[in-house]
Amino acid sequence: MENFEQLFSILNTEAQKETEGTYLEGLLVALEKWLDGDLHVDVHNLSKEEIRKAIQIAILKGMREGTQPNHQMTPDTFGFLLSFFVEQSFEEQLQAGQSLNVTDLAVGTGNLLYALMNAFDGKIEATGVEVDELLIQLAAATANLLEQPVELHHQDALKDLLIDPADAIVCDVPYGYYPNEEVALDYELCAPEGMSYAHHLFIEQSVNYVKEGGYMFFLVPATLFESEQAQQLHKYLKKHVWIQSVIQLPENLFTSRVHEKSILVLQKKSATMRAPKEVLLAKVPNMQNKEALAMFFEKVRMWKENK
Ligand code: SAM
């Protein structure tokens, strides 16, 4: 068995010992016991990625068994792709050894954020916001086990936040209507009638909490620019940001058209920078096809050279 499988097996056994609550609650107890030295994990040379993967499999198991619709985790494929776009956007800073402040306003279990932090280990300090208590506790325990520097805030991310503007935002944005109409009134993207889209408000809140010239990497519904509020969104984006890239993801990653997502990369406008010559519109090929994937990455690099 590989290291991460051995670790998963230990966590899985321990999580199931907690028969009072759900599997995810049992998993949280197991992670906390491990942190406190009360759970013996006899697996040698565990890497941060092996720890993240083992916890990820356990959380996915718990989410499959549970019935909470907001309990969703961002799969590794997206973490891998977002890491590539972050690397392209911050290549010079990362190569110069500068660290980045990254915020995820819907951090959930932290899987997406920690995939990124592990990919650039030691170069990212992060902030995460999450409204769900159990998910943020899992995110906190995982961050401690990974020894990744993360400040977590348990609150509604669309309310005022006590966080500093970040160099970059990453976010698998929650999709659907935002129930708090009073808070929505503070947003330019508040719907003129009826309830506002949470995914629109999350984009605006990201613009509020990123530095000028900073980048935002979103996983958004593929239909983002097709809704009846799309015009309002276009107007907002034109005013505040430069759209860098809109990347379609392969259909085979999703169970149906309604669940399809795209990667949207934005840059907050800055007086000292300029817009890209053209927006990168591209489609990620089937990721099993290594040659096609390598060509896709090359296309992005060429766009970056000429932008
Ligand atoms: N990237 C996360 C991960 O890897 O686990 C998953 C993100 S999931 C698609 C969206 C998350 O947004 C959910 O965990 C949900 O609880 C959270 N969420 C929804 N509305 C929120 C709000 N108003 N403020 C903060 N978090 C919110």
Coordinates of C-alpha atoms and ligand atoms in Angstrom, one line a residue:
M1 CA 0.0 0.0 0.0
E2 CA 1.2 3.5 -0.7
N3 CA 1.8 5.9 2.1
F4 CA -1.5 7.9 1.6
E5 CA -3.5 4.7 1.4
Q6 CA -2.0 3.5 4.8
L7 CA -2.8 6.9 6.3
F8 CA -6.3 6.9 4.9
S9 CA -6.9 3.4 6.4
I10 CA -5.8 4.6 9.9
L11 CA -7.9 7.7 9.7
N12 CA -10.9 5.8 8.3
T13 CA -10.7 3.2 11.2
E14 CA -10.5 6.0 13.8
A15 CA -13.3 8.0 12.2
Q16 CA -15.6 5.0 12.4
K17 CA -14.9 4.5 16.1
E18 CA -16.9 7.7 16.8
T19 CA -20.3 6.3 16.5
E20 CA -22.2 9.2 18.0
G21 CA -22.0 11.7 15.1
T22 CA -21.4 11.6 11.4
Y23 CA -18.4 10.2 9.7
L24 CA -17.0 13.7 9.0
E25 CA -17.3 14.5 12.7
G26 CA -15.5 11.3 13.5
L27 CA -12.8 12.2 11.1
L28 CA -12.4 15.6 12.8
V29 CA -11.9 13.8 16.1
A30 CA -9.3 11.5 14.5
L31 CA -7.4 14.5 13.0
E32 CA -7.4 16.3 16.3
K33 CA -6.2 13.2 18.1
W34 CA -3.4 12.9 15.7
L35 CA -2.5 16.5 16.3
D36 CA -2.5 16.0 20.0
G37 CA -0.4 12.9 19.8
D38 CA -3.2 10.6 20.9
L39 CA -3.4 8.7 17.6
H40 CA -0.4 6.7 16.6
V41 CA 0.3 7.1 12.8
D42 CA 2.9 4.6 12.0
V43 CA 3.6 5.6 8.4
H44 CA 7.2 6.7 7.5
N45 CA 8.2 9.7 5.5
L46 CA 4.7 11.1 4.9
S47 CA 4.9 14.0 2.5
K48 CA 2.5 17.0 2.8
E49 CA 0.8 15.9 -0.4
E50 CA 0.3 12.3 0.9
I51 CA -1.3 13.8 4.1
R52 CA -3.6 16.0 2.0
K53 CA -4.6 13.2 -0.3
A54 CA -5.4 10.8 2.5
I55 CA -7.5 13.4 4.3
Q56 CA -9.2 14.3 1.0
I57 CA -10.3 10.7 0.4
A58 CA -11.6 10.4 3.9
I59 CA -13.6 13.7 3.5
L60 CA -15.0 12.6 0.2
K61 CA -16.2 9.4 1.8
G62 CA -17.8 11.4 4.6
M63 CA -19.5 13.8 2.1
R64 CA -20.8 10.9 0.0
E65 CA -22.5 9.5 3.1
G66 CA -23.8 12.8 4.3
T67 CA -26.7 14.8 3.0
Q68 CA -25.4 18.4 3.4
P69 CA -25.7 20.0 -0.1
N70 CA -23.0 22.6 0.7
H71 CA -20.5 20.0 1.7
Q72 CA -18.6 19.9 -1.6
M73 CA -14.9 19.7 -2.1
T74 CA -12.9 20.9 -5.0
P75 CA -11.3 17.9 -6.8
D76 CA -7.6 17.7 -7.4
T77 CA -7.8 18.2 -11.2
F78 CA -8.9 21.8 -10.6
G79 CA -6.2 22.4 -8.0
F80 CA -3.7 21.2 -10.5
L81 CA -5.0 23.5 -13.2
L82 CA -5.3 26.5 -10.9
S83 CA -1.7 26.0 -9.7
F84 CA -0.6 26.2 -13.3
F85 CA -2.4 29.5 -13.9
V86 CA -1.1 30.9 -10.6
E87 CA 2.4 29.9 -11.6
Q88 CA 2.1 31.7 -15.0
S89 CA 0.7 34.8 -13.4
F90 CA 3.3 35.1 -10.6
E91 CA 6.3 33.5 -12.4
E92 CA 8.7 36.4 -11.8
Q93 CA 7.8 36.8 -8.1
L94 CA 7.9 33.1 -7.4
Q95 CA 11.3 32.7 -9.2
A96 CA 12.6 35.7 -7.2
G97 CA 11.7 33.8 -4.0
Q98 CA 9.0 36.3 -3.0
S99 CA 6.1 34.9 -1.1
L100 CA 2.4 35.4 -2.0
N101 CA -0.6 36.2 0.1
V102 CA -3.5 34.2 -1.2
T103 CA -7.1 34.3 0.0
D104 CA -9.9 31.8 -0.6
L105 CA -13.3 33.3 0.3
A106 CA -15.1 29.9 0.2
V107 CA -12.3 27.7 1.6
G108 CA -14.5 24.7 2.6
T109 CA -12.3 21.8 3.6
G110 CA -9.2 23.7 2.3
N111 CA -8.5 21.1 -0.3
L112 CA -8.2 23.5 -3.2
L113 CA -6.1 26.0 -1.2
Y114 CA -3.8 23.4 0.3
A115 CA -3.2 21.8 -3.1
L116 CA -1.9 25.2 -4.2
M117 CA 0.1 25.7 -1.0
N118 CA 1.7 22.3 -1.3
A119 CA 2.5 23.0 -4.9
F120 CA 4.4 26.2 -3.9
D121 CA 5.4 25.0 -0.5
G122 CA 6.9 27.7 1.7
K123 CA 5.9 30.5 -0.7
I124 CA 2.3 31.1 0.2
E125 CA 0.7 32.6 3.3
A126 CA -3.0 32.2 3.1
T127 CA -6.3 33.3 4.5
G128 CA -9.5 31.3 4.2
V129 CA -13.2 32.2 5.0
E130 CA -15.9 29.6 5.4
V131 CA -19.5 29.8 6.8
D132 CA -19.8 26.0 7.6
E133 CA -18.5 25.2 11.1
L134 CA -17.6 21.6 10.5
L135 CA -15.8 22.3 7.2
I136 CA -13.7 25.1 8.7
Q137 CA -12.8 22.9 11.6
L138 CA -11.6 20.2 9.2
A139 CA -9.7 22.9 7.2
A140 CA -8.0 24.1 10.4
A141 CA -7.0 20.6 11.5
T142 CA -5.7 19.8 8.0
A143 CA -3.7 23.1 7.9
N144 CA -2.0 22.2 11.2
L145 CA -1.1 18.7 10.0
L146 CA 0.3 20.1 6.8
E147 CA 2.1 22.8 8.7
Q148 CA 0.8 25.4 6.2
P149 CA 0.4 29.0 7.4
V150 CA -3.3 29.7 7.1
E151 CA -5.5 32.2 9.0
L152 CA -9.1 31.0 9.0
H153 CA -12.3 33.1 9.5
H154 CA -15.5 31.4 10.3
Q155 CA -18.1 33.7 8.9
D156 CA -20.3 34.7 5.9
A157 CA -17.6 35.9 3.4
L158 CA -20.0 38.4 1.8
K159 CA -20.2 40.4 5.0
D160 CA -17.4 42.8 5.9
L161 CA -14.1 41.0 6.5
L162 CA -11.2 41.8 8.7
I163 CA -8.6 40.7 6.3
D164 CA -5.8 42.4 4.4
P165 CA -6.0 42.7 0.6
A166 CA -4.3 39.7 -1.0
D167 CA -1.9 39.3 -4.0
A168 CA -4.2 36.6 -5.3
I169 CA -7.7 35.2 -4.7
V170 CA -8.5 31.6 -5.5
C171 CA -12.1 30.4 -5.1
D172 CA -14.4 27.6 -6.2
V173 CA -17.4 30.0 -5.9
P174 CA -20.6 28.8 -4.3
Y175 CA -23.3 28.8 -7.0
G176 CA -26.9 29.9 -6.6
Y177 CA -28.9 32.6 -4.9
Y178 CA -27.6 34.4 -1.8
P179 CA -30.2 34.4 0.9
N180 CA -29.3 37.6 2.8
E181 CA -30.9 40.3 0.7
E182 CA -29.9 43.1 3.1
V183 CA -26.2 42.3 2.7
A184 CA -26.6 42.0 -1.0
L185 CA -27.8 45.6 -1.2
D186 CA -24.1 46.7 -0.5
Y187 CA -23.0 45.2 -3.8
E188 CA -22.9 46.7 -7.2
L189 CA -23.9 43.3 -8.4
C190 CA -27.0 43.2 -6.3
A191 CA -29.9 42.0 -8.5
P192 CA -32.2 44.9 -9.6
E193 CA -35.1 42.6 -8.7
G194 CA -35.4 39.5 -6.6
M195 CA -32.5 37.6 -5.1
S196 CA -28.9 38.1 -6.1
Y197 CA -26.5 35.4 -7.4
A198 CA -24.0 34.3 -4.7
H199 CA -21.5 33.6 -7.5
H200 CA -21.7 37.2 -8.7
L201 CA -21.3 38.6 -5.2
F202 CA -18.3 36.4 -4.5
I203 CA -16.6 37.8 -7.6
E204 CA -17.3 41.4 -6.4
Q205 CA -16.1 40.6 -2.9
S206 CA -12.9 39.1 -4.3
V207 CA -12.3 42.4 -6.1
N208 CA -12.8 44.2 -2.8
Y209 CA -10.2 42.1 -1.1
V210 CA -7.4 41.8 -3.7
K211 CA -4.7 44.3 -4.2
E212 CA -4.6 46.6 -7.3
G213 CA -3.0 44.6 -10.0
G214 CA -3.7 41.4 -8.1
Y215 CA -5.1 38.3 -9.7
M216 CA -8.3 36.3 -9.1
F217 CA -8.6 32.6 -10.1
F218 CA -12.2 31.4 -10.0
L219 CA -14.0 28.2 -10.7
V220 CA -17.3 29.5 -12.0
P221 CA -20.4 27.9 -13.6
A222 CA -19.7 27.5 -17.3
T223 CA -23.0 29.4 -17.9
L224 CA -21.7 32.5 -16.0
F225 CA -22.1 34.8 -19.0
E226 CA -25.4 33.3 -20.1
S227 CA -27.8 34.3 -17.3
E228 CA -30.3 37.2 -17.4
Q229 CA -27.9 39.1 -15.1
A230 CA -24.9 38.6 -17.4
Q231 CA -25.1 42.2 -18.8
Q232 CA -24.8 43.6 -15.3
L233 CA -21.8 41.3 -14.6
H234 CA -20.1 42.4 -17.9
K235 CA -20.5 46.1 -17.0
Y236 CA -19.1 45.5 -13.5
L237 CA -16.1 43.5 -14.8
K238 CA -15.4 46.2 -17.5
K239 CA -15.3 48.9 -14.8
H240 CA -13.1 47.1 -12.2
V241 CA -11.0 44.4 -13.8
W242 CA -9.2 43.1 -16.8
I243 CA -10.4 39.7 -17.9
Q244 CA -7.2 37.7 -18.5
S245 CA -8.6 34.2 -19.4
V246 CA -11.7 32.2 -19.7
I247 CA -10.9 28.6 -19.8
Q248 CA -13.4 25.9 -20.6
L249 CA -13.0 22.6 -18.8
P250 CA -13.5 19.2 -20.4
E251 CA -17.1 18.0 -20.2
N252 CA -16.0 14.5 -19.0
L253 CA -15.1 16.1 -15.6
F254 CA -18.7 16.8 -14.9
T255 CA -21.8 14.7 -14.4
S256 CA -24.1 17.0 -16.4
R257 CA -24.1 20.3 -18.3
V258 CA -25.6 22.2 -15.3
H259 CA -22.6 21.2 -13.2
E260 CA -19.9 22.2 -15.8
K261 CA -17.4 24.8 -14.6
S262 CA -14.9 27.1 -16.2
I263 CA -11.8 28.8 -14.9
L264 CA -12.0 32.6 -15.0
V265 CA -8.9 34.6 -14.4
L266 CA -9.3 38.3 -13.6
Q267 CA -6.8 41.1 -12.7
K268 CA -7.9 44.0 -10.7
K269 CA -7.2 47.2 -12.6
S270 CA -4.1 49.2 -11.6
A271 CA -2.9 52.6 -12.8
T272 CA 0.7 51.3 -13.2
M273 CA -0.2 48.2 -15.3
R274 CA -2.0 47.6 -18.5
A275 CA -4.6 45.2 -19.8
P276 CA -3.6 42.1 -21.8
K277 CA -3.6 42.6 -25.6
E278 CA -6.2 39.9 -25.9
V279 CA -8.2 37.7 -23.5
L280 CA -7.1 34.1 -23.6
L281 CA -10.1 31.9 -24.6
A282 CA -9.1 28.3 -24.5
K283 CA -10.4 24.8 -23.8
V284 CA -8.6 22.3 -21.6
P285 CA -8.4 19.0 -23.6
N286 CA -9.3 15.6 -22.1
M287 CA -6.7 15.4 -19.3
Q288 CA -5.8 11.7 -20.0
N289 CA -4.4 12.9 -23.3
K290 CA -0.9 14.0 -22.1
E291 CA 0.2 15.3 -25.5
A292 CA -2.9 17.5 -25.9
L293 CA -2.5 18.8 -22.3
A294 CA 1.1 19.7 -22.9
M295 CA 0.1 21.6 -26.1
F296 CA -2.6 23.4 -24.1
F297 CA 0.0 24.5 -21.5
E298 CA 2.3 25.6 -24.3
K299 CA -0.5 27.7 -25.8
V300 CA -1.0 29.5 -22.4
R301 CA 2.7 30.1 -22.1
M302 CA 2.8 31.6 -25.7
W303 CA -0.2 33.8 -24.9
K304 CA 1.6 35.0 -21.8
E305 CA 4.8 35.8 -23.7
N306 CA 2.8 38.0 -26.1
K307 CA 0.3 39.6 -23.7
Ligands
SAM1 N1 -12.7 24.8 -2.4 C1 -13.4 24.2 -1.3 C2 -12.7 22.8 -0.9 O1 -11.8 22.4 -1.6 O2 -13.2 22.2 0.0 C3 -14.8 23.9 -1.7 C4 -15.6 25.1 -2.0 S1 -17.4 24.7 -2.2 C5 -17.6 24.7 -3.9 C6 -18.1 26.3 -1.7 C7 -18.0 26.6 -0.3 O3 -18.6 27.9 0.0 C8 -18.8 25.6 0.6 O4 -17.9 25.1 1.6 C9 -19.8 26.5 1.3 O5 -20.1 26.1 2.7 C10 -19.1 27.9 1.2 N2 -20.0 29.0 1.3 C11 -21.2 29.2 0.7 N3 -21.7 30.4 1.0 C12 -20.8 31.0 1.7 C13 -20.7 32.3 2.3 N4 -21.7 33.2 2.2 N5 -19.6 32.7 3.1 C14 -18.6 31.8 3.2 N6 -18.6 30.5 2.7 C15 -19.7 30.2 2.0

